[in-house]
Coordinates of C-alpha atoms in Angstrom, one line a residue:
Chain A
M1442 CA 61.0 -23.8 74.4
S1443 CA 60.1 -26.6 71.9
T1444 CA 56.4 -26.4 72.7
T1445 CA 55.9 -22.9 71.2
T1446 CA 56.4 -23.8 67.5
T1447 CA 55.5 -20.6 65.6
P1448 CA 51.9 -20.6 64.6
A1449 CA 51.2 -19.5 61.1
R1450 CA 49.3 -16.5 62.1
S1451 CA 49.5 -13.2 60.4
E1452 CA 48.6 -11.0 63.4
A1453 CA 51.5 -8.6 63.0
G1454 CA 49.6 -6.6 60.3
G1455 CA 46.7 -5.0 62.2
S1456 CA 45.4 -3.5 65.4
S1457 CA 42.8 -5.3 67.5
L1458 CA 40.1 -3.3 66.1
V1459 CA 40.9 -4.4 62.6
W1460 CA 40.8 -7.9 63.7
A1461 CA 37.6 -7.4 65.7
L1462 CA 35.9 -6.1 62.4
R1463 CA 37.4 -9.1 60.4
D1464 CA 36.2 -11.6 62.8
T1465 CA 32.7 -9.9 62.7
Q1466 CA 32.8 -10.2 58.9
A1467 CA 33.8 -13.9 59.2
M1468 CA 31.0 -14.5 61.6
A1469 CA 28.4 -12.6 59.7
T1470 CA 29.3 -14.5 56.5
R1471 CA 28.8 -17.7 58.4
N1472 CA 25.4 -16.6 59.7
L1473 CA 24.2 -15.3 56.4
R1474 CA 25.3 -18.7 54.9
R1475 CA 23.3 -20.5 57.5
L1476 CA 20.3 -18.3 56.9
L1477 CA 20.3 -18.9 53.1
R1478 CA 20.5 -22.7 53.6
Q1479 CA 17.3 -22.7 55.6
P1480 CA 14.7 -22.4 52.9
E1481 CA 11.8 -22.7 55.6
Q1482 CA 13.2 -19.6 57.4
I1483 CA 13.4 -17.7 54.0
V1484 CA 9.9 -18.5 53.1
F1485 CA 8.7 -17.5 56.5
N1486 CA 10.6 -14.2 56.2
L1487 CA 9.1 -13.6 52.9
V1488 CA 5.6 -14.8 53.3
S1489 CA 4.9 -13.4 56.6
P1490 CA 4.9 -9.7 55.9
I1491 CA 3.0 -10.3 52.8
M1492 CA 0.3 -12.0 54.6
F1493 CA 0.0 -9.4 57.3
V1494 CA -0.3 -6.6 54.8
L1495 CA -3.0 -8.4 52.9
L1496 CA -4.8 -9.4 56.1
F1497 CA -5.0 -5.9 57.6
R1498 CA -5.3 -4.2 54.3
Y1499 CA -8.3 -6.3 52.9
V1500 CA -9.7 -8.2 55.9
F1501 CA -9.6 -5.9 58.9
G1502 CA -8.8 -2.6 57.3
G1503 CA -12.4 -1.7 56.4
A1504 CA -13.5 -1.8 60.0
I1505 CA -10.7 0.3 61.3
Q1506 CA -12.0 3.7 62.7
G1507 CA -10.8 7.1 63.7
L1508 CA -8.2 7.6 60.9
E1509 CA -9.3 11.2 60.3
D1510 CA -9.5 10.5 56.6
L1511 CA -6.0 9.2 56.3
D1512 CA -5.8 6.4 53.9
Y1513 CA -5.5 3.1 56.1
V1514 CA -2.7 1.5 53.8
N1515 CA -0.5 4.6 54.6
Y1516 CA -1.3 4.3 58.2
L1517 CA -0.7 0.5 58.2
I1518 CA 2.7 0.0 56.4
P1519 CA 4.9 1.7 59.1
G1520 CA 3.1 -0.3 61.8
I1521 CA 3.6 -3.6 60.0
A1522 CA 7.3 -2.7 59.3
V1523 CA 8.0 -2.4 63.0
Q1524 CA 6.0 -5.6 63.7
T1525 CA 8.1 -7.2 61.0
V1526 CA 11.4 -6.3 62.4
L1527 CA 10.4 -7.0 66.1
F1528 CA 9.3 -10.6 65.1
S1529 CA 12.5 -11.4 62.9
A1530 CA 14.9 -9.9 65.5
G1531 CA 13.9 -13.1 67.2
V1532 CA 16.2 -14.9 64.9
T1533 CA 19.1 -13.4 66.8
G1534 CA 18.2 -15.1 70.0
F1535 CA 17.1 -18.3 68.4
A1536 CA 20.4 -18.6 66.5
L1537 CA 22.6 -17.8 69.6
A1538 CA 20.5 -20.3 71.7
E1539 CA 21.2 -22.9 69.0
D1540 CA 25.0 -22.3 69.0
M1541 CA 25.1 -22.4 72.8
Q1542 CA 23.2 -25.6 72.9
K1543 CA 25.4 -27.3 70.2
G1544 CA 28.7 -26.4 71.8
F1545 CA 29.5 -24.0 68.9
V1546 CA 30.0 -21.1 71.3
D1547 CA 32.5 -23.1 73.1
R1548 CA 34.4 -23.8 70.1
L1549 CA 34.4 -20.1 69.4
R1550 CA 35.5 -19.2 73.0
S1551 CA 38.5 -21.4 72.5
L1552 CA 39.6 -19.4 69.6
P1553 CA 41.8 -16.3 69.6
M1554 CA 39.0 -14.3 68.0
A1555 CA 37.5 -11.0 69.3
R1556 CA 34.7 -11.8 71.6
S1557 CA 32.5 -9.0 70.4
A1558 CA 32.3 -10.6 67.1
V1559 CA 30.1 -13.3 68.3
F1560 CA 27.4 -10.6 68.8
G1561 CA 28.7 -8.2 66.0
G1562 CA 28.5 -10.9 63.4
R1563 CA 25.1 -12.0 64.6
V1564 CA 23.3 -8.7 64.5
Y1565 CA 25.3 -7.8 61.4
A1566 CA 23.7 -10.7 59.6
D1567 CA 20.4 -10.2 61.2
S1568 CA 20.2 -6.7 60.2
I1569 CA 20.7 -7.6 56.5
N1570 CA 17.9 -10.2 57.0
N1571 CA 15.7 -7.5 58.5
A1572 CA 16.5 -5.0 55.7
V1573 CA 15.4 -7.6 53.1
G1574 CA 12.2 -8.3 55.1
L1575 CA 11.5 -4.5 55.1
A1576 CA 12.2 -4.2 51.5
I1577 CA 9.6 -6.9 50.7
L1578 CA 7.2 -5.4 53.1
V1579 CA 7.4 -1.9 51.4
A1580 CA 7.3 -3.5 47.8
T1581 CA 4.0 -5.4 48.9
G1582 CA 2.7 -2.2 50.4
F1583 CA 3.2 -0.4 47.0
A1584 CA 1.4 -3.2 45.3
V1585 CA -1.7 -2.6 47.5
G1586 CA -1.7 1.2 47.3
F1587 CA 0.8 2.5 49.8
R1588 CA 1.9 5.9 48.7
P1589 CA 4.6 7.6 51.0
N1590 CA 4.5 11.3 50.7
D1591 CA 8.1 11.7 51.4
P1592 CA 10.4 9.0 49.7
F1593 CA 13.4 10.4 51.7
G1594 CA 11.5 10.2 54.9
L1595 CA 10.6 6.5 53.9
L1596 CA 14.3 5.8 53.7
L1597 CA 15.1 7.4 57.0
A1598 CA 12.2 5.5 58.6
M1599 CA 13.6 2.1 57.3
L1600 CA 17.0 3.1 58.7
L1601 CA 15.4 3.9 62.1
L1602 CA 13.6 0.6 62.1
L1603 CA 16.7 -1.3 61.3
L1604 CA 18.6 0.4 64.3
F1605 CA 15.6 -0.3 66.5
A1606 CA 15.6 -4.1 65.4
L1607 CA 19.2 -4.2 66.1
A1608 CA 18.6 -2.9 69.8
V1609 CA 15.8 -5.5 70.1
S1610 CA 18.0 -8.1 68.7
L1611 CA 20.4 -7.7 71.7
G1612 CA 17.4 -8.2 74.0
Y1613 CA 16.8 -11.5 72.3
A1614 CA 20.5 -12.1 72.2
L1615 CA 20.6 -12.0 76.1
I1616 CA 17.7 -14.3 76.4
G1617 CA 19.3 -16.7 73.8
L1618 CA 22.5 -16.8 75.9
T1619 CA 20.6 -17.5 79.1
V1620 CA 17.8 -20.1 78.1
R1621 CA 19.8 -22.1 75.4
S1622 CA 16.9 -23.3 73.2
A1623 CA 15.0 -21.6 70.5
E1624 CA 11.7 -22.8 71.8
A1625 CA 12.5 -21.3 75.4
V1626 CA 13.6 -18.1 73.6
N1627 CA 10.1 -18.1 72.0
A1628 CA 8.4 -18.8 75.3
A1629 CA 10.3 -16.2 77.2
T1630 CA 9.9 -13.5 74.7
F1631 CA 6.3 -14.0 73.2
P1632 CA 4.5 -12.7 76.3
L1633 CA 6.5 -9.6 76.1
I1634 CA 6.7 -8.9 72.3
F1635 CA 3.1 -9.7 71.7
P1636 CA 1.5 -7.0 73.8
L1637 CA 4.3 -4.4 72.7
T1638 CA 3.4 -5.1 69.2
F1639 CA -0.4 -5.3 69.4
A1640 CA -1.2 -2.8 72.2
S1641 CA 0.5 -0.1 70.2
S1642 CA -0.4 2.2 67.4
A1643 CA 0.8 -0.5 64.8
F1644 CA -2.5 -1.4 63.5
V1645 CA -5.3 0.8 64.9
P1646 CA -5.3 4.3 66.3
V1647 CA -4.7 4.3 70.0
E1648 CA -7.7 6.6 70.4
T1649 CA -10.1 3.6 69.6
M1650 CA -8.7 1.8 72.6
P1651 CA -10.0 1.7 76.2
D1652 CA -9.0 4.5 78.2
W1653 CA -6.8 2.3 80.5
L1654 CA -4.9 1.1 77.6
Q1655 CA -4.4 4.3 75.8
G1656 CA -1.6 5.6 78.1
F1657 CA 0.4 2.5 77.8
A1658 CA -0.2 2.1 74.1
T1659 CA 0.7 5.8 73.3
H1660 CA 3.9 6.0 75.2
Q1661 CA 5.5 2.5 75.0
P1662 CA 8.6 2.4 73.0
V1663 CA 7.1 0.4 70.1
S1664 CA 4.5 3.0 69.6
V1665 CA 7.0 5.7 69.9
V1666 CA 9.1 4.1 67.1
I1667 CA 6.0 3.4 65.1
N1668 CA 4.8 6.9 65.2
A1669 CA 8.4 8.3 64.3
A1670 CA 8.6 6.2 61.2
R1671 CA 4.9 7.1 60.3
S1672 CA 5.5 10.7 60.8
L1673 CA 8.7 10.5 58.6
I1674 CA 6.8 8.7 55.8
L1675 CA 3.8 10.9 55.8
G1676 CA 5.9 13.9 55.8
D1677 CA 4.3 17.5 55.4
D1678 CA 0.9 15.8 54.3
V1679 CA -0.4 15.3 57.8
T1680 CA -3.3 17.6 59.0
A1681 CA -3.2 19.0 62.4
A1682 CA -6.1 16.8 63.4
Q1683 CA -4.4 13.8 62.2
R1684 CA -1.2 14.6 63.9
E1685 CA -3.1 15.1 67.1
L1686 CA -5.0 11.8 67.0
L1687 CA -2.7 9.5 65.1
L1688 CA 0.9 10.8 66.2
A1689 CA 0.3 11.6 69.8
G1690 CA 0.3 15.3 68.8
Q1691 CA 4.0 15.6 68.4
D1692 CA 6.2 16.7 65.4
T1693 CA 8.6 14.6 63.5
T1694 CA 11.7 15.8 65.1
S1695 CA 10.3 15.1 68.7
L1696 CA 9.2 11.7 67.8
V1697 CA 12.4 10.6 66.1
L1698 CA 14.4 11.8 69.0
Q1699 CA 12.3 10.0 71.3
A1700 CA 12.6 6.9 69.1
L1701 CA 16.3 7.2 69.0
A1702 CA 16.5 7.6 72.7
W1703 CA 14.6 4.4 73.3
T1704 CA 16.7 2.6 70.6
V1705 CA 20.0 3.6 72.0
G1706 CA 18.9 3.0 75.7
I1707 CA 17.8 -0.6 74.7
A1708 CA 20.9 -1.2 72.8
V1709 CA 23.3 -0.1 75.5
I1710 CA 21.4 -1.7 78.3
F1711 CA 21.1 -5.1 76.6
G1712 CA 24.6 -4.8 74.9
L1713 CA 26.2 -4.5 78.5
L1714 CA 24.0 -7.3 79.9
C1715 CA 25.0 -9.6 76.8
T1716 CA 28.7 -8.7 77.4
R1717 CA 28.5 -9.6 81.0
K1718 CA 26.5 -12.8 80.5
Y1719 CA 29.1 -13.8 77.9
R1720 CA 32.0 -13.1 80.2
A1721 CA 30.2 -15.0 83.0
L1722 CA 30.1 -18.2 80.9
V1723 CA 33.7 -18.6 82.3
K1724 CA 32.4 -19.0 85.9
Chain B
M466 CA 67.8 -28.6 77.3
V467 CA 65.0 -29.5 79.8
D468 CA 61.5 -28.7 78.5
R469 CA 59.1 -27.2 80.8
P470 CA 55.8 -29.2 80.9
A471 CA 53.5 -28.1 77.9
V472 CA 50.5 -28.4 80.4
V473 CA 50.4 -28.0 84.2
A474 CA 47.5 -28.3 86.3
E475 CA 48.2 -27.7 90.0
D476 CA 45.8 -28.2 92.7
L477 CA 42.8 -27.1 90.6
H478 CA 39.4 -26.7 92.4
K479 CA 36.2 -25.9 90.9
T480 CA 32.7 -25.9 92.4
F481 CA 29.3 -25.3 90.5
G482 CA 26.7 -23.6 92.5
K483 CA 27.2 -24.5 96.1
K484 CA 27.4 -28.1 96.2
V485 CA 28.7 -29.8 92.9
K486 CA 32.5 -30.2 93.5
A487 CA 33.7 -30.7 89.9
L488 CA 37.4 -30.4 90.7
A489 CA 38.8 -31.1 94.4
G490 CA 42.5 -30.5 93.7
V491 CA 43.3 -31.9 90.5
S492 CA 47.0 -31.9 89.5
F493 CA 48.9 -33.4 86.4
E494 CA 51.5 -32.4 83.9
V495 CA 51.8 -33.1 80.2
Q496 CA 55.5 -33.2 79.0
P497 CA 55.9 -31.7 75.4
G498 CA 55.5 -34.2 72.7
T499 CA 53.7 -36.7 74.8
V500 CA 50.2 -37.8 75.4
L501 CA 48.4 -37.8 78.6
G502 CA 45.2 -39.8 79.0
L503 CA 42.8 -38.4 81.6
L504 CA 40.8 -41.4 82.5
G505 CA 37.7 -41.5 84.5
P506 CA 34.0 -42.2 84.6
N507 CA 31.2 -39.7 83.7
G508 CA 31.2 -36.7 86.3
A509 CA 34.7 -37.5 87.4
G510 CA 35.9 -33.9 86.4
K511 CA 37.5 -34.6 83.0
T512 CA 35.6 -32.1 81.0
T513 CA 35.9 -29.4 83.7
S514 CA 39.6 -30.0 83.6
V515 CA 39.8 -29.5 80.0
N516 CA 37.5 -26.5 80.1
V517 CA 39.7 -24.8 82.7
L518 CA 42.9 -25.4 80.6
T519 CA 41.2 -24.2 77.5
T520 CA 40.1 -21.0 79.2
L521 CA 36.5 -21.8 78.9
L522 CA 36.2 -21.9 82.7
R523 CA 38.1 -20.0 85.4
P524 CA 39.2 -22.2 88.4
D525 CA 38.2 -21.3 91.8
S526 CA 41.7 -21.9 92.9
G527 CA 44.8 -23.7 91.8
R528 CA 47.3 -22.9 89.0
A529 CA 47.2 -24.0 85.3
E530 CA 49.5 -23.4 82.5
V531 CA 49.4 -24.3 78.8
A532 CA 52.6 -23.9 76.6
G533 CA 54.1 -21.8 79.3
V534 CA 51.2 -19.3 79.6
D535 CA 49.1 -19.0 82.7
V536 CA 45.4 -19.7 81.7
V537 CA 43.9 -17.2 84.2
A538 CA 46.4 -14.5 83.8
D539 CA 46.6 -14.5 80.0
P540 CA 43.6 -16.4 78.5
A541 CA 43.9 -14.6 75.2
E542 CA 47.5 -15.9 74.7
V543 CA 46.6 -19.4 75.8
R544 CA 43.8 -19.6 73.0
R545 CA 46.5 -18.7 70.4
R546 CA 48.3 -21.9 71.4
I547 CA 45.7 -24.5 71.7
G548 CA 43.4 -26.6 69.7
L549 CA 40.2 -28.0 71.2
A550 CA 37.9 -30.7 70.1
G551 CA 35.0 -31.3 72.4
Q552 CA 32.7 -34.3 73.0
Y553 CA 29.9 -32.8 71.1
A554 CA 31.7 -32.2 67.7
A555 CA 31.1 -28.4 67.6
V556 CA 31.0 -28.2 63.9
D557 CA 28.4 -26.0 62.1
E558 CA 26.0 -28.5 60.4
M559 CA 24.8 -26.0 57.9
L560 CA 28.3 -25.2 56.6
T561 CA 30.3 -27.6 54.5
G562 CA 33.3 -29.2 55.8
R563 CA 35.4 -26.8 53.8
E564 CA 33.6 -23.8 55.1
N565 CA 33.8 -24.9 58.7
L566 CA 37.6 -25.2 58.5
T567 CA 37.9 -21.9 56.6
L568 CA 35.9 -20.2 59.3
V569 CA 38.0 -21.5 62.0
G570 CA 41.1 -20.5 60.0
R571 CA 39.9 -16.9 59.6
L572 CA 38.9 -16.7 63.2
N573 CA 42.4 -17.9 64.1
H574 CA 43.8 -14.9 62.1
L575 CA 45.5 -17.0 59.4
S576 CA 45.8 -15.2 56.1
S577 CA 43.1 -16.1 53.4
A578 CA 45.6 -18.0 51.3
D579 CA 46.9 -20.1 54.4
T580 CA 43.3 -20.8 55.5
K581 CA 42.5 -22.0 52.0
R582 CA 45.6 -24.2 51.8
R583 CA 45.2 -25.5 55.4
A584 CA 41.6 -26.4 54.7
A585 CA 42.4 -28.5 51.6
E586 CA 45.4 -30.1 53.4
L587 CA 43.2 -31.1 56.5
L588 CA 40.2 -32.4 54.4
D589 CA 42.7 -34.5 52.6
R590 CA 44.5 -35.9 55.5
F591 CA 41.2 -36.9 57.2
A592 CA 39.7 -38.4 54.1
L593 CA 37.0 -35.8 54.0
T594 CA 38.0 -34.3 50.5
D595 CA 35.1 -36.0 48.6
A596 CA 32.7 -34.8 51.3
G597 CA 34.4 -31.4 51.8
D598 CA 31.8 -29.4 49.9
R599 CA 28.7 -31.0 51.4
P600 CA 27.0 -29.6 54.4
A601 CA 28.2 -31.2 57.5
K602 CA 24.8 -32.5 58.6
T603 CA 25.0 -35.0 55.9
Y604 CA 28.1 -36.4 57.6
S605 CA 28.2 -39.7 59.6
G606 CA 29.3 -39.4 63.3
G607 CA 32.8 -40.5 62.6
M608 CA 33.2 -38.0 59.8
R609 CA 31.9 -35.2 62.0
R610 CA 34.4 -36.0 64.7
R611 CA 37.1 -36.1 62.1
L612 CA 36.0 -32.6 60.9
D613 CA 35.8 -31.4 64.5
L614 CA 39.4 -32.7 65.1
A615 CA 40.5 -31.0 61.8
A616 CA 39.0 -27.8 63.0
A617 CA 41.2 -28.0 66.2
L618 CA 44.2 -28.5 64.0
V619 CA 43.9 -25.7 61.6
A620 CA 46.1 -23.1 63.3
R621 CA 48.8 -25.8 64.0
P622 CA 48.5 -25.5 67.7
P623 CA 51.5 -26.8 69.9
V624 CA 49.0 -28.2 72.5
L625 CA 45.9 -30.1 71.6
F626 CA 42.9 -31.0 73.8
L627 CA 40.7 -33.9 72.9
D628 CA 37.7 -34.2 75.1
E629 CA 36.2 -37.8 74.8
P630 CA 37.0 -37.8 70.9
T631 CA 35.3 -41.2 70.4
T632 CA 32.3 -41.2 72.7
G633 CA 29.2 -42.3 70.9
L634 CA 31.1 -43.6 67.9
D635 CA 30.7 -47.1 66.5
P636 CA 33.7 -49.4 66.8
R637 CA 34.9 -49.0 63.2
S638 CA 34.7 -45.2 63.3
R639 CA 36.5 -45.4 66.6
L640 CA 39.3 -47.4 65.2
G641 CA 39.6 -44.9 62.3
L642 CA 39.8 -42.1 64.8
W643 CA 42.3 -43.7 66.8
G644 CA 44.5 -44.2 63.7
V645 CA 44.2 -40.4 63.0
I646 CA 45.1 -39.4 66.6
E647 CA 48.1 -41.9 66.6
D648 CA 49.4 -40.1 63.3
L649 CA 49.0 -36.8 65.0
V650 CA 51.0 -38.0 68.0
R651 CA 53.8 -39.4 65.8
D652 CA 54.2 -35.8 64.4
G653 CA 55.1 -34.5 68.0
T654 CA 51.8 -32.9 68.9
T655 CA 51.4 -32.6 72.7
L656 CA 48.1 -33.9 73.5
L657 CA 45.8 -34.1 76.4
L658 CA 43.0 -36.6 75.9
T659 CA 40.1 -37.4 78.2
T660 CA 38.4 -40.7 77.9
Q661 CA 36.3 -43.2 79.6
Y662 CA 37.5 -45.9 77.6
L663 CA 40.3 -47.8 79.3
E664 CA 41.3 -49.3 75.9
E665 CA 41.5 -45.9 74.5
A666 CA 43.8 -44.7 77.1
D667 CA 45.9 -47.7 77.0
R668 CA 46.3 -47.5 73.2
L669 CA 46.9 -43.7 72.9
A670 CA 48.3 -42.3 76.0
D671 CA 52.0 -42.3 77.1
R672 CA 50.9 -41.7 80.6
I673 CA 47.5 -42.0 82.3
S674 CA 46.1 -40.0 85.2
V675 CA 43.0 -41.8 86.6
I676 CA 40.5 -39.1 87.7
D677 CA 37.6 -39.7 90.0
H678 CA 35.3 -37.3 92.1
G679 CA 37.6 -34.4 90.9
R680 CA 40.7 -35.8 92.0
V681 CA 43.6 -37.6 90.4
I682 CA 43.6 -41.0 92.3
A683 CA 46.5 -42.8 90.3
E684 CA 49.1 -41.7 87.7
G685 CA 51.7 -43.6 85.7
T686 CA 52.1 -45.4 82.4
S687 CA 49.6 -48.0 81.4
S688 CA 52.0 -50.8 82.5
E689 CA 52.8 -49.1 85.9
L690 CA 49.1 -48.9 86.6
K691 CA 48.6 -52.5 85.6
S692 CA 51.5 -53.6 87.7
R693 CA 49.8 -52.2 90.8
L694 CA 47.6 -55.3 90.4
G695 CA 50.5 -57.4 90.7
A696 CA 51.6 -59.6 87.8
A697 CA 49.9 -61.5 85.1
V698 CA 48.1 -64.7 85.6
V699 CA 48.3 -68.1 83.9
E700 CA 44.8 -69.6 83.6
V701 CA 44.3 -73.2 83.0
V702 CA 40.8 -74.4 82.3
M703 CA 40.1 -78.2 82.6
E704 CA 37.2 -80.5 81.6
D705 CA 35.9 -80.7 85.2
D706 CA 36.5 -79.7 88.8
D707 CA 38.3 -83.1 89.6
R708 CA 40.7 -82.7 86.7
A709 CA 41.3 -79.2 87.7
E710 CA 41.9 -80.2 91.4
E711 CA 44.5 -82.6 89.9
V712 CA 46.3 -79.6 88.2
R713 CA 46.1 -77.6 91.2
R714 CA 47.8 -80.2 93.2
L715 CA 50.3 -80.8 90.5
L716 CA 51.5 -77.2 90.3
G717 CA 50.8 -76.9 93.9
D718 CA 52.5 -74.8 96.5
R719 CA 55.5 -74.4 94.3
M720 CA 53.7 -72.1 92.2
E721 CA 50.9 -70.8 94.4
A722 CA 48.1 -72.2 92.3
S723 CA 44.5 -71.6 93.2
R724 CA 41.4 -73.2 91.8
E725 CA 37.9 -72.0 91.1
D726 CA 35.7 -74.6 89.7
E727 CA 37.4 -76.0 86.6
T728 CA 39.8 -73.1 86.3
V729 CA 43.2 -73.0 87.9
R730 CA 45.0 -69.8 88.4
V731 CA 48.7 -69.4 88.7
P732 CA 50.5 -66.0 89.3
A733 CA 52.8 -65.4 86.5
P734 CA 55.5 -62.8 87.5
D735 CA 57.7 -64.0 84.7
G736 CA 55.0 -63.8 82.0
T737 CA 55.5 -66.2 79.2
A738 CA 58.3 -68.1 81.2
T739 CA 55.8 -69.0 83.8
L740 CA 53.4 -70.1 81.0
A741 CA 56.1 -72.4 79.5
T742 CA 56.8 -73.9 82.9
V743 CA 53.0 -74.6 83.3
V744 CA 52.7 -76.0 79.9
R745 CA 55.8 -78.4 80.6
A746 CA 54.3 -79.6 83.9
L747 CA 51.0 -80.5 82.3
D748 CA 52.8 -82.4 79.4
D749 CA 54.9 -84.4 81.9
A750 CA 51.9 -85.3 83.8
G751 CA 50.0 -86.2 80.7
L752 CA 47.2 -83.8 81.4
Q753 CA 45.1 -82.1 78.6
A754 CA 43.9 -78.4 79.1
R755 CA 40.6 -77.2 77.6
G756 CA 42.0 -73.8 77.8
L757 CA 45.3 -72.1 78.6
Q758 CA 46.1 -68.5 78.6
L759 CA 48.4 -65.6 80.1
R760 CA 46.1 -63.0 81.2
E761 CA 47.4 -59.5 81.8
P762 CA 45.3 -57.3 84.1
S763 CA 43.3 -54.8 82.1
L764 CA 42.9 -51.1 83.0
D765 CA 39.3 -52.2 83.8
D766 CA 40.8 -54.2 86.7
V767 CA 42.9 -51.2 87.8
F768 CA 39.9 -48.9 87.9
L769 CA 37.9 -51.4 89.8
E770 CA 40.7 -51.7 92.2
L771 CA 41.2 -48.0 92.6
T772 CA 37.7 -46.7 92.7
G773 CA 35.7 -49.9 94.1
K774 CA 33.3 -49.5 91.1
P775 CA 33.5 -50.3 87.2
A776 CA 34.5 -47.4 85.0
D777 CA 31.3 -47.1 83.2
E778 CA 29.2 -46.4 86.2
D779 CA 27.0 -43.3 85.3
A780 CA 26.3 -41.9 88.8
L781 CA 27.4 -38.4 88.1
T782 CA 26.4 -38.0 84.5
Q783 CA 24.1 -35.1 85.3
H784 CA 26.6 -33.1 87.1
E785 CA 29.3 -33.4 84.4
K786 CA 26.7 -32.4 81.8
E787 CA 25.9 -29.2 83.8
A788 CA 29.5 -28.5 84.3
S789 CA 30.2 -28.8 80.4
S790 CA 27.1 -26.9 79.1

């Protein structure tokens, strides 16, 4: 048939998984290029964690009670780290919404690429963005007196946070696919992300909050992840009293397992919902 | 060898939500190596038709085939055989022209060397080489459309879909893009083109399907559609009504002349021959016309005749937007 001239594709040499990975790489490269060309985005990513560290370390830090002699800067950095990745995970949603709005997703959907690469390339690029944000945050922390007891624990904590950010990114992605504008993504997520971030153990010990808030603030996922990261970073240097009051009275292993359970749970649920939403675009 | 049609749409239906009937039984075919113009106002169902054929939307019922592949049964295979340029010029503004083409090449699974060569080739062909390493956000509207079109061509698809390729362009950019599309067509690409510009369909398409309210209401070549309005008309414009009446009587019943104010119209089934006859009759009678022309019916006339409304009426704009978003 004359309509099927042989297209110059080289698909013979690779399984569909290999192609999915290559497509993901191509999309991630594109997403990172975009990020690097938005100076205002980069400045925000750099400046925002630094400002938060300085704000809490020097402005609010002196007034924070109930630390059981733990140095506040050591308490603070894991909290701000989670806040940083929670906020910058929003990029995933904003960027997908923009791609939907501008018809770019339609172009992608007309190509013979792996559909998973649209999300894969997104969270890949955004994870690198998050990792850079975390590195800046930790460096700032060191500059203002942050001294983790366990460097290996610090590394594990950063990995845990990146995984958690990835899971949350998928939540943002779902909203980005649904509402189709960056402003609307913000409006839809802010009322959720804000209380999760601040009604948590991120900045102040939960013990200092009113009773009715303590239950939520102790057990909600953001606090669980913060406590796990904090426990990993503080290592063996935590007194029993500190652990009881500041780390929900649980040991590192238990906290990390809970944090991983939340992370995997959130990733699976939102991953499936994203896939379903993307497939439903055809309807 | 008889070719199968490169594109088949057969009784396609698509309803959005409960009420918005975007397609109400659309059928058409595109023969290999030809151009079909899908002509209709906003909201007629043009974009929805393209979205179904390019696997972006699944039809509620009906059958659609592209390059011999069923779009519902094997959408992935269809995507290997098509290029799509939509009405929004879906290029990444942050990337350069070259990066846009390279990305599409990679996602089409071309080899890296082939992708690179193809990007350079297409930038050159569409006069974008100088701008090739600038971000697309610095491009003019016409350049963006050309880049979008180039992106659709990266994988050398046998079937190309252009959804309102010149909507929103200034006349000069439109002319430029028409030239580009005419070149493609000369190379034998099968093309389905949607447009709300009658002139565009007239100029680019071999055959035209007029679509309105989700249905094809007329189909044929441009001249076939025009002939549905009868033949051309010779118009004679005189100084005043009295002179015009004189001309009407002169041409009289013999030529079925009619008069409206100072203009006399004569049906011209024989085209220029009729024009010559009219000129001779005026000469013989010593009458001087202020204006004299042979007027062929335009597709605008066809559209008005078929749908009872001008082609640019925007009644259903909102629905089409929802349908395509």
